Tab-separated table of C-alpha atoms in Angstrom:
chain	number	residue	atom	x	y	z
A	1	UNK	CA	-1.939	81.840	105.694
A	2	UNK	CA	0.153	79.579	108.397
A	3	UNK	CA	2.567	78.026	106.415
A	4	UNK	CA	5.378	75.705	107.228
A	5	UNK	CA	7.727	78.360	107.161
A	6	UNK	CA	6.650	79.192	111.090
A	7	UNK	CA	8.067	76.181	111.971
A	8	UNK	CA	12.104	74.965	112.631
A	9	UNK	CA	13.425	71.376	111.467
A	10	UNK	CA	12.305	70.027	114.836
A	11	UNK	CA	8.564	71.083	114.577
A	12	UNK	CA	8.648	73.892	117.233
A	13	UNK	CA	7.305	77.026	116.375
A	14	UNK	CA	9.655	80.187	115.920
A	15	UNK	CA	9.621	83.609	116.002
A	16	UNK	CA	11.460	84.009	112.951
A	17	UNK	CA	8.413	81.731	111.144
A	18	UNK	CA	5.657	83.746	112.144
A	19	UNK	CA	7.247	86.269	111.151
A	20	UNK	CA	8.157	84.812	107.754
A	21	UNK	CA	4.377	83.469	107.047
A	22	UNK	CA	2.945	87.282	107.031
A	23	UNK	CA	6.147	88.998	105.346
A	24	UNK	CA	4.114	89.351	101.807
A	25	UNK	CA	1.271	90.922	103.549
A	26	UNK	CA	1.696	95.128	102.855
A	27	UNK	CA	4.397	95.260	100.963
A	28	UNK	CA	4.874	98.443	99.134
A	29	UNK	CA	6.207	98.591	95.698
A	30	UNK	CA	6.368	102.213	95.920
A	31	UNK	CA	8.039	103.021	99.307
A	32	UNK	CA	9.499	100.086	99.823
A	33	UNK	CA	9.029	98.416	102.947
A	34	UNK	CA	5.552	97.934	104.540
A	35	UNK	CA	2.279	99.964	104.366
A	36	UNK	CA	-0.350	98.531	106.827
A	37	UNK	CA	-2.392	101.604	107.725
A	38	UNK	CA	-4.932	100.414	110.227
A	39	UNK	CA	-8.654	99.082	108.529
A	40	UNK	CA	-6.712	98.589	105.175
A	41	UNK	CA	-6.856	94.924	103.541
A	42	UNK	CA	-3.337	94.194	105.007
A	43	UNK	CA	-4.447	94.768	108.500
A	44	UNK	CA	-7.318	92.994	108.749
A	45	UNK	CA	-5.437	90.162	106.821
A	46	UNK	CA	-3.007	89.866	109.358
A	47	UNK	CA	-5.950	90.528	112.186
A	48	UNK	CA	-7.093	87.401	110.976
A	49	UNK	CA	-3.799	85.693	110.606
A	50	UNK	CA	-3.329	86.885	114.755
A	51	UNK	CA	-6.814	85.482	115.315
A	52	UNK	CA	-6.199	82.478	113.988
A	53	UNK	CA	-2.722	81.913	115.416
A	54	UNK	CA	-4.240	82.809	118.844
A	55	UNK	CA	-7.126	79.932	118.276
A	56	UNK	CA	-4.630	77.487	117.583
A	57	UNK	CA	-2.833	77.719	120.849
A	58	UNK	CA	-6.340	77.565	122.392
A	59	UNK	CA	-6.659	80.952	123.430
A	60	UNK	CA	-10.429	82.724	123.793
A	61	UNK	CA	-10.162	85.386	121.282
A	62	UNK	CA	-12.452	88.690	121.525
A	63	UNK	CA	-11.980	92.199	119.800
A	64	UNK	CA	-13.398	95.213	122.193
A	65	UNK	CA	-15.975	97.757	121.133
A	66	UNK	CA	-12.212	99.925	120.261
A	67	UNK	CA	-10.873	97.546	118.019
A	68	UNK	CA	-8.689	96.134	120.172
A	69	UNK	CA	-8.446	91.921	119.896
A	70	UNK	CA	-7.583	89.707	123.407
A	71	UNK	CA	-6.674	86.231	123.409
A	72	UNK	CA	-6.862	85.112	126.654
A	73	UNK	CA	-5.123	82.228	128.461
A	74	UNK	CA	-7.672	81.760	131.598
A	75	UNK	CA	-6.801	79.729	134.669
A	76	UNK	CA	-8.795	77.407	135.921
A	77	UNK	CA	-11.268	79.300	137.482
A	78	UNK	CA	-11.638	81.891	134.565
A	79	UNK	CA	-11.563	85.174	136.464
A	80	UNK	CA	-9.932	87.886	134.625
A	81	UNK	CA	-8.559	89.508	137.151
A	82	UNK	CA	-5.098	91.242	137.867
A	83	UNK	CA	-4.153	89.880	133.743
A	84	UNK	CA	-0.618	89.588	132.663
A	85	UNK	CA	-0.953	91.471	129.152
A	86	UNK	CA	1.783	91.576	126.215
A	87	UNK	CA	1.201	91.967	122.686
A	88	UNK	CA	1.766	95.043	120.413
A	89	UNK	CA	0.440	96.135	116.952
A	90	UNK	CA	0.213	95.347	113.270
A	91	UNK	CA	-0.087	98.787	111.816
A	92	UNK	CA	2.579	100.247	110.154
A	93	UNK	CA	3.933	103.611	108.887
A	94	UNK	CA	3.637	104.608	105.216
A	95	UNK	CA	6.723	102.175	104.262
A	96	UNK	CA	7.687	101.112	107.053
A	97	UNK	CA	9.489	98.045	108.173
A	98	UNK	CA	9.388	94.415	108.774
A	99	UNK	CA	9.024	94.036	112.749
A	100	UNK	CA	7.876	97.239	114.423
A	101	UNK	CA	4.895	95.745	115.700
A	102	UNK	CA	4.237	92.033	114.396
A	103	UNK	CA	8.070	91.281	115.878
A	104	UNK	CA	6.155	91.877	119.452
A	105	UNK	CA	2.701	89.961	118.634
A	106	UNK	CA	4.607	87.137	116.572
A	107	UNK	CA	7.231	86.990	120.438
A	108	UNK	CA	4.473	86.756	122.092
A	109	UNK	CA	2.302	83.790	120.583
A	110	UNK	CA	5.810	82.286	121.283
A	111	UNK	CA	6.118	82.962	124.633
A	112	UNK	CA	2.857	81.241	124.809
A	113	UNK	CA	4.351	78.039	123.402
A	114	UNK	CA	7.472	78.232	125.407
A	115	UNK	CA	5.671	78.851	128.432
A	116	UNK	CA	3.141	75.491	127.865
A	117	UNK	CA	6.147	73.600	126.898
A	118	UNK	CA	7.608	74.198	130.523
A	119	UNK	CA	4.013	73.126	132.349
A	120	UNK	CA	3.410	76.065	133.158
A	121	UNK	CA	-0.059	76.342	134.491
A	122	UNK	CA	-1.474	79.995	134.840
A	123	UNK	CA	-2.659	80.776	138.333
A	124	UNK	CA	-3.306	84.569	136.815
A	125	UNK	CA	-4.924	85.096	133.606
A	126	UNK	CA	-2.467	86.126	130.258
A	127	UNK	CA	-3.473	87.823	127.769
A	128	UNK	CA	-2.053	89.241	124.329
A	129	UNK	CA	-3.578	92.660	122.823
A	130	UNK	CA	-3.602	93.474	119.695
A	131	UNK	CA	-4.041	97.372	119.474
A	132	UNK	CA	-5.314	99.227	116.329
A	133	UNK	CA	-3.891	102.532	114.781
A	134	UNK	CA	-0.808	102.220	116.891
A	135	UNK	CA	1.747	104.402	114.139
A	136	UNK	CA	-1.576	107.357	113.661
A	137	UNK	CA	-0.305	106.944	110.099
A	138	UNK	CA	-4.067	107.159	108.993
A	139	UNK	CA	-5.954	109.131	111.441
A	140	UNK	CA	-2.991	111.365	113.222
A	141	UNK	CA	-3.316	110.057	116.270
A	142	UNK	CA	-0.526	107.851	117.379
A	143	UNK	CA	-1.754	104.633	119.822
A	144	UNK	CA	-5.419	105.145	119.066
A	145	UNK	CA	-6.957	102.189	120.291
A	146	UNK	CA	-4.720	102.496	123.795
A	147	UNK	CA	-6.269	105.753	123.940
A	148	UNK	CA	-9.698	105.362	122.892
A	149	UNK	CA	-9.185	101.988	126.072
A	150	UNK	CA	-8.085	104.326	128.805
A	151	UNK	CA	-10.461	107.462	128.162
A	152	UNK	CA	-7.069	109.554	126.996
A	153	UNK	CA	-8.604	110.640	123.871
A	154	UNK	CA	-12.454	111.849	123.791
A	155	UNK	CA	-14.803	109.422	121.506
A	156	UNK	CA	-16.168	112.816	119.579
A	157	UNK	CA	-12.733	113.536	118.601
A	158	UNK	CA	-11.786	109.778	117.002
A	159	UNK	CA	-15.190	109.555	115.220
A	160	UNK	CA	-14.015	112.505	113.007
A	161	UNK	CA	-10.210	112.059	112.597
A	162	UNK	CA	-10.292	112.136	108.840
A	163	UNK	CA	-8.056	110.144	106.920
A	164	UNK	CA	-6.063	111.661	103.640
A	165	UNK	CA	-9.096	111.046	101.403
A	166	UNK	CA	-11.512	112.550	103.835
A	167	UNK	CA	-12.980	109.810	105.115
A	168	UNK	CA	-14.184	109.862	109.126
A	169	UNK	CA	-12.686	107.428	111.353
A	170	UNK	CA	-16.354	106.355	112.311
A	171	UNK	CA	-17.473	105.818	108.570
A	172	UNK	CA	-14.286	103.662	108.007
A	173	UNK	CA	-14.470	101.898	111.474
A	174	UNK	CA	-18.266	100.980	110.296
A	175	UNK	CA	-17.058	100.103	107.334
A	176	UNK	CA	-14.665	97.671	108.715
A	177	UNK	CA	-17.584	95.864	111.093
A	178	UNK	CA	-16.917	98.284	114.072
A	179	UNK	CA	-20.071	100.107	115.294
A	180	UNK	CA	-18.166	104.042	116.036
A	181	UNK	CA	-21.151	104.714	118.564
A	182	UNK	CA	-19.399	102.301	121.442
A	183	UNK	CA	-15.679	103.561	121.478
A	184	UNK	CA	-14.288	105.192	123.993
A	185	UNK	CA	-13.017	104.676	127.821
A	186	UNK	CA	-13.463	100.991	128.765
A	187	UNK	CA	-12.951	100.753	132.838
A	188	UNK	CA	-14.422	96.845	132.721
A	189	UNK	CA	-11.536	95.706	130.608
A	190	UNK	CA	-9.284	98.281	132.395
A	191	UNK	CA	-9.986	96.641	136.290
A	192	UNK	CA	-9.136	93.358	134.625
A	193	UNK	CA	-5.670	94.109	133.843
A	194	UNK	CA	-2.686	93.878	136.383
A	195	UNK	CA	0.312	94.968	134.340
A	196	UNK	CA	1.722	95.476	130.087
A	197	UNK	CA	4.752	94.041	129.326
A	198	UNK	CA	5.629	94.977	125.426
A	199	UNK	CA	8.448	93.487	123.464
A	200	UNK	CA	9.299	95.358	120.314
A	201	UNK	CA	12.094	95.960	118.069
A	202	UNK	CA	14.615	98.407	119.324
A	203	UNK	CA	14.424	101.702	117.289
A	204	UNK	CA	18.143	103.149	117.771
A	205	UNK	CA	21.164	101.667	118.205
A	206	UNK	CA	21.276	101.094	122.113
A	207	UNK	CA	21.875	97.604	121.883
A	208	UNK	CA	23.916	97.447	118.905
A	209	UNK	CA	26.462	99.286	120.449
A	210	UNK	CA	25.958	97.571	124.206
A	211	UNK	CA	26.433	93.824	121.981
A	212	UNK	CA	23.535	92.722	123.665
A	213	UNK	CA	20.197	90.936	122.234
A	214	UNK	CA	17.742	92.356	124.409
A	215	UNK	CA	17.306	95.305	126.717
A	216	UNK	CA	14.779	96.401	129.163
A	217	UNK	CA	13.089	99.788	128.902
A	218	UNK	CA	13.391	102.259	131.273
A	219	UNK	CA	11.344	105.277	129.930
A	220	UNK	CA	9.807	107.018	126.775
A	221	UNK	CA	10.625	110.589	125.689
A	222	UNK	CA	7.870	113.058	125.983
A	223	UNK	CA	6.580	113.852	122.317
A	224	UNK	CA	3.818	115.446	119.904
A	225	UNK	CA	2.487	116.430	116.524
A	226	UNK	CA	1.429	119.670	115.697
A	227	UNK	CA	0.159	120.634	112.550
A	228	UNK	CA	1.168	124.450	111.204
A	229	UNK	CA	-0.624	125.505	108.251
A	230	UNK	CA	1.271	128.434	106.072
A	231	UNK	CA	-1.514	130.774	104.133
A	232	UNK	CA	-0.725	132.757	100.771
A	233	UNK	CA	-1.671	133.627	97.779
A	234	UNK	CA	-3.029	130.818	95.442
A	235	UNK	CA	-1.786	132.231	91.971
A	236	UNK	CA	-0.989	131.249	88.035
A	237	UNK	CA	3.083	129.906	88.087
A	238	UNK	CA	3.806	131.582	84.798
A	239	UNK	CA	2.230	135.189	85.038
A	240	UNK	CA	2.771	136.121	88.444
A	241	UNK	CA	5.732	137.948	88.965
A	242	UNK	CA	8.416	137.138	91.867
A	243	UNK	CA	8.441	140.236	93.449
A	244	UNK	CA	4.243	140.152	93.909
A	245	UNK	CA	4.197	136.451	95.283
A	246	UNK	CA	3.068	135.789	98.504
A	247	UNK	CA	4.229	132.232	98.341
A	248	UNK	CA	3.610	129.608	101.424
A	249	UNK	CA	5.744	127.131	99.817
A	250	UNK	CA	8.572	129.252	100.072
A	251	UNK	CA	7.699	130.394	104.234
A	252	UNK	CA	7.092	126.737	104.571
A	253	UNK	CA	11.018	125.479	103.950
A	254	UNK	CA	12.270	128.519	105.680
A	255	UNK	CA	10.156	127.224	108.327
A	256	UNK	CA	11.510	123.514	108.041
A	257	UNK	CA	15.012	124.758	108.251
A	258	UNK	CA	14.183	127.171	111.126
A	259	UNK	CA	12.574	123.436	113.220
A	260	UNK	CA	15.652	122.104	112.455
A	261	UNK	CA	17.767	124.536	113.897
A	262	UNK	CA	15.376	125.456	116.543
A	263	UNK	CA	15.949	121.178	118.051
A	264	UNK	CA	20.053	121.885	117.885
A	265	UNK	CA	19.839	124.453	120.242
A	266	UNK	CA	18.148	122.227	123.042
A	267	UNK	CA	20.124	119.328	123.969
A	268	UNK	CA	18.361	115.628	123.378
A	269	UNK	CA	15.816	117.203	121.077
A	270	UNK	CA	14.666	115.735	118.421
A	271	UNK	CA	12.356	118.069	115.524
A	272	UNK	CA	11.419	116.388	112.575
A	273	UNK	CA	8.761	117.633	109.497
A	274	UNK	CA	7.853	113.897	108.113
A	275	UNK	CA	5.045	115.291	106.044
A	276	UNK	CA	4.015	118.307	103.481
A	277	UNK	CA	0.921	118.808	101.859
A	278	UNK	CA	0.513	121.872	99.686
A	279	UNK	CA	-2.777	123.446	98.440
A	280	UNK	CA	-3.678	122.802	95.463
A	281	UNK	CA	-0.504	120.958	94.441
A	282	UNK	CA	-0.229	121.841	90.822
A	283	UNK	CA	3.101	122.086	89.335
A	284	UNK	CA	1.893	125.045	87.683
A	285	UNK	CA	0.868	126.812	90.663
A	286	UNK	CA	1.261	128.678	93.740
A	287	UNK	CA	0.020	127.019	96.450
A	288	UNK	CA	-2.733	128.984	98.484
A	289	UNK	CA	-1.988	126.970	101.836
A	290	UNK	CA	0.982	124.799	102.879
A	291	UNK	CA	0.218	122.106	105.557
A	292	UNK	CA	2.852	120.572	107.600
A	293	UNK	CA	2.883	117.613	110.881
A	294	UNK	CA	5.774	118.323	112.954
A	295	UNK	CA	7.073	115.755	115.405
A	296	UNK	CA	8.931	116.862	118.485
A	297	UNK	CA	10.254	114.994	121.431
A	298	UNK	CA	12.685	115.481	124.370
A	299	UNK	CA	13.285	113.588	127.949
A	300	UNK	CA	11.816	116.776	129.394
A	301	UNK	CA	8.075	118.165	129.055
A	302	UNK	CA	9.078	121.373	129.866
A	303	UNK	CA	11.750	121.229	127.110
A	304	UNK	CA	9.187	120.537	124.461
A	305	UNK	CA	6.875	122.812	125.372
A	306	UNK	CA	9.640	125.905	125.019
A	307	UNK	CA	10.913	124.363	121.732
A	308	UNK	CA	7.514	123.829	120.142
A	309	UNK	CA	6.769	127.270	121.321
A	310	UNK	CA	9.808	128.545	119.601
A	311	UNK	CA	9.083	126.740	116.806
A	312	UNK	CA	5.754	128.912	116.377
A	313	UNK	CA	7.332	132.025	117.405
A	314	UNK	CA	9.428	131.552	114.566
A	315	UNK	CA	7.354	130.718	111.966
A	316	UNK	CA	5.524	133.860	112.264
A	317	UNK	CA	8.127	135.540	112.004
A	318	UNK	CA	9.037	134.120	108.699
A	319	UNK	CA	5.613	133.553	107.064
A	320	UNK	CA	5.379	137.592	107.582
A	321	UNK	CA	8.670	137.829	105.748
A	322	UNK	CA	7.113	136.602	102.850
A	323	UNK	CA	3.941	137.877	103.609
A	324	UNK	CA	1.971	134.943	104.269
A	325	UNK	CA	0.076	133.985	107.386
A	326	UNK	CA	0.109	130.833	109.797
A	327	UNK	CA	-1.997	128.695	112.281
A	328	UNK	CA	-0.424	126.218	114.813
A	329	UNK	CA	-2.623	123.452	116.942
A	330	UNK	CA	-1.780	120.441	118.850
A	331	UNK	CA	-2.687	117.258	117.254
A	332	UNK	CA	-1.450	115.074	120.083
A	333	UNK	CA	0.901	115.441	123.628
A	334	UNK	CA	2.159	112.567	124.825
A	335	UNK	CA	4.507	113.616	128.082
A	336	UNK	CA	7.811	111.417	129.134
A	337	UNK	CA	6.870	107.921	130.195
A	338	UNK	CA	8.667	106.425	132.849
A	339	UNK	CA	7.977	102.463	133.589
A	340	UNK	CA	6.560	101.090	136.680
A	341	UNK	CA	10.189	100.739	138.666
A	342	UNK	CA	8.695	97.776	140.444
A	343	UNK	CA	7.999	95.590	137.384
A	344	UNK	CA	11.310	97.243	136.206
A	345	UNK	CA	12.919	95.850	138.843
A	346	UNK	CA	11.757	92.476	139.100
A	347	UNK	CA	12.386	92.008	135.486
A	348	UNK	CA	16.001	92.790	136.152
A	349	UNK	CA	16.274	90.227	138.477
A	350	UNK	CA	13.884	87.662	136.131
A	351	UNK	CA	16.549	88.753	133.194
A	352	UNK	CA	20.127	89.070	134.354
A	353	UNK	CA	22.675	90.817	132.722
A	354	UNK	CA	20.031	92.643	130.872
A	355	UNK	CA	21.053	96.346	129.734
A	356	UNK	CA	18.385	99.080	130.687
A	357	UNK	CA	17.457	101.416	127.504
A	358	UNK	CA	15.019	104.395	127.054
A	359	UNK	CA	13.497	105.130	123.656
A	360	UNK	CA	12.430	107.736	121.742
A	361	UNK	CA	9.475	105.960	120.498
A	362	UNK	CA	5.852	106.091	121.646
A	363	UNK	CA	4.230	102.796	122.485
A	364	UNK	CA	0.795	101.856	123.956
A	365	UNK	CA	2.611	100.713	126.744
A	366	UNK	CA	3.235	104.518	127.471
A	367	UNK	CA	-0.041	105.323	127.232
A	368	UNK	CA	-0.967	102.418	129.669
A	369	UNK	CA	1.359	103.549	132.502
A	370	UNK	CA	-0.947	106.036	133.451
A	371	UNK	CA	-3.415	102.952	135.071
A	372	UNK	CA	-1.515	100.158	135.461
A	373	UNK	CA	2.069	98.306	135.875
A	374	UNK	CA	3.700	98.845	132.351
A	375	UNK	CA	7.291	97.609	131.172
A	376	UNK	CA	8.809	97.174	127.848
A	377	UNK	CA	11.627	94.814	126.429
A	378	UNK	CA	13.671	95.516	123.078
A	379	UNK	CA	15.420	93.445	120.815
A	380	UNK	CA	18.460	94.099	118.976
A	381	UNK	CA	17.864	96.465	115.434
A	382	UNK	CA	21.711	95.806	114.105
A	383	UNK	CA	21.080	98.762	111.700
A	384	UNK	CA	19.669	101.329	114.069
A	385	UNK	CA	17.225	102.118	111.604
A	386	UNK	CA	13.509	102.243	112.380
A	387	UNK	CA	10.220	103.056	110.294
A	388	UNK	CA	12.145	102.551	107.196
A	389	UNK	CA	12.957	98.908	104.924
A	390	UNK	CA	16.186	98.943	106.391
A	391	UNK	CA	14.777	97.857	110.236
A	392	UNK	CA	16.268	94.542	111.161
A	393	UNK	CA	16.194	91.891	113.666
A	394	UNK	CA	18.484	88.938	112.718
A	395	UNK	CA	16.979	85.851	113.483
A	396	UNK	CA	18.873	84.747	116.839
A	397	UNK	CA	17.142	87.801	118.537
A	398	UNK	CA	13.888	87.531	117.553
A	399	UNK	CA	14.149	83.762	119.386
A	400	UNK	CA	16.223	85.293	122.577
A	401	UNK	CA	13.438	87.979	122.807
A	402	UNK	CA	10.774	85.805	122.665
A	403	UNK	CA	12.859	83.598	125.345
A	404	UNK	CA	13.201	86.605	127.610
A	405	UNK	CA	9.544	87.891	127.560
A	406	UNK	CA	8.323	83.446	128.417
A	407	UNK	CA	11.364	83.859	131.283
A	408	UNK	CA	9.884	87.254	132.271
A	409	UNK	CA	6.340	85.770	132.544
A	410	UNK	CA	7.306	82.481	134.395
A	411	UNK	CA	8.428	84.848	137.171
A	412	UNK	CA	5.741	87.709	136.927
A	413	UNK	CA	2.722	85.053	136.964
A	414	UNK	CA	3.511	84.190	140.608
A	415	UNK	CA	2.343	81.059	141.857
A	416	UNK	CA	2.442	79.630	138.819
A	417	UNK	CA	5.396	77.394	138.621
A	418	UNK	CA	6.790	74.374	136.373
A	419	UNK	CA	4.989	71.428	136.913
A	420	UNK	CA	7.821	67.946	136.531
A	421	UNK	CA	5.589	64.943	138.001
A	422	UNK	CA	5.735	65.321	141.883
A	423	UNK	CA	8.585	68.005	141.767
A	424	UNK	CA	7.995	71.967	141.802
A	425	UNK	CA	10.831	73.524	140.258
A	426	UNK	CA	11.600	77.415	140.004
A	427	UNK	CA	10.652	79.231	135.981
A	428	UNK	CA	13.545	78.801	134.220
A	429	UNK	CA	15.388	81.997	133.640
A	430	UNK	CA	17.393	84.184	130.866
A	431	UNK	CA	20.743	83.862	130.636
């Protein structure tokens, strides 16, 4: 798949080329955008595209018993111990965008380069991860293979996530060349990792508004998906009368409006109902059931937890109105995240001048702060606009990013230093 395009008039590679070489892979003629669910044929493509990217540079490439490929850049000895890690994903949302995800794998095969380029010479192992099911957009379970890694989500439970055709995750994973019976918590790999540093698009308009390229992150809002299912009455569109309808679809966007009010009346919040599925789904009939995924998120666990509990509360409430019934359950619960403030810190001093952002997003480097060192870096989204076509990086901050993260890593590997003949010099640094 490597193509020329990955490379600038003067032969180096660029972010903005990788980047360019997989842009065909996913793209959705429907949606718009990008649809890369994890096992389909555009994210194994571009698993093989990393792969082979990785091989190039001379990297030992492995994928874990959870999906999850390393490329590793040993020292000289070839102890993985106390790793530097970056990377990100390559799954997408249903129509998603261009960069969240490749924009931080692509940055760091870079860094890579830019790092070699300099002399550097590893005295601590680097790695870049490649995690699986990242977005949940297939199984419901946002940052899967983090999860499955660091024992936050029990095996059982991933073997039968079903997909929207019904399929298990273990039947597709087995599919896909993955033997299901070996997932779950991983403490070998886990002991060999120091600290996560993830670069990824920004996903508001932080930076946009600061004027700056790239930002380090501070924290991640607490959020979750629940699923509430509305019960009716199944029933023929053209014979039943109004008045004896016990219609979910009807409780269901009371409901939806109710979420969104609900969020305005807690500051920072953030409700949203991305997805609807009603039961059967004729246009000719009543629906029996109504499913719907709700998506909530605030700075403040305990802020959540009263608005999601609201949320139910009032959808009682309304499905009795219309005489329907409803059931609520967690799908998942990811509280805030806030970065190592070590790492944070030495980053700030690696990056100068560097603007310090939280997010609203969920990464795997949130669900990786829980056992080691984690810190994130974002680069500039001009439109703000995330999980959608219109998601953006222009091409000047997809290179500074990359720059920052090989500046960041200079510093963070420690005794590794630039190599010029007889002369030690310092990493060079970010301006």
């Amino acid at each position: 798949m490597t193509s020329s395009a990955s490379k600038a008039a003067t032969g180096t590679v660029t972010v903005t080329g990788l980047m360019r070489d997989i842009s065909r892979v996913g793209t959705d003629p429907h949606r718009g955008g990008y649809s890369r669910p994890v096992f389909s044929a555009a994210e194994t493509e571009l698993r093989s595209w990393f792969i082979e990217q990785a091989a190039r540079r001379g990297l030992d490439v492995t994928t874990d018993h959870n999906g999850i490929i390393w490329a590793w850049w040993d020292t000289a000895t070839g102890t993985r111990k106390d790793a530097v890690i970056t990377g990100s994903h390559l799954d997408s949302v249903p129509g998603g965008g261009e960069y969240d995800g490749p924009l931080g794998v692509a940055s760091a095969l870079v860094a890579v380069d830019l790092l070699k380029a300099r002399g550097i010479r590893p005295r601590r192992p680097l790695a870049i991860a490649v995690f699986p099911e990242e977005e949940g957009s297939r199984f419901g379970v946002a940052c899967l293979g983090s999860r499955l890694l660091t024992g936050a989500l029990d095996p059982d439970k991933a073997r039968n996530l079903k997909d929207a055709d019904g399929n298990t995750y273990a039947d597709v994973a087995a599919a896909n060349g993955q033997d299901p019976r070996f997932i779950g918590a991983d403490h070998k790999t886990l002991q060999q990792l120091g600290l996560f540093v993830e670069l990824h698009v920004e996903q508001g308009r932080g930076l946009a508004d600061l004027g700056k390229p790239v930002a380090i992150g501070s924290s991640i809002l607490g959020h979750g998906r629940w699923k509430l299912s509305v019960y009716g009455q199944g029933n023929h569109a053209g014979t039943t009368l109004m008045k004896d309808r016990k219609d979910p679809m009807i409780a269901a966007a009371k409901i939806m409006i109710s979420i969104r009010d609900t969020a305005r009346n807690y500051k920072d919040a953030r409700a949203t109902v991305g997805r609807l599925h009603p039961v059967p789904g004729g246009t000719n009939v009543i629906a029996s059931r109504v499913d719907m995924w709700i998506d909530v998120r605030h700075p403040r666990d305990e802020v959540t937890a009263a608005l999601v509990e609201s949320v139910h509360l009032n959808a009682q409430v309304i499905a009795a109105e219309e005489n329907c019934t409803v059931t609520f359950g967690t799908e998942s619960l990811s509280p805030t995240v806030h970065f190592d403030t070590g790492l944070r810190d030495q980053l700030q001093t690696l990056l100068p001048d560097t603007p310090v952002l939280d997010t609203g997003a969920g990464h795997d480097a949130g669900v990786l702060a829980a056992h080691i060192p984690t810190a994130m870096l974002f680069v500039r989204n001009p439109t703000g606009i995330s999980h959608s076509p219109e998601e953006l990086v222009d091409d000047a901050d997809a290179e500074a990013g990359a720059l920052a993260l090989a500046d960041a890593f200079a510093g963070v590997l420690g005794e590794a230093m630039l190599l010029t003949k007889d002369r030690v010099q310092a990493p060079m640094m970010a301006g």
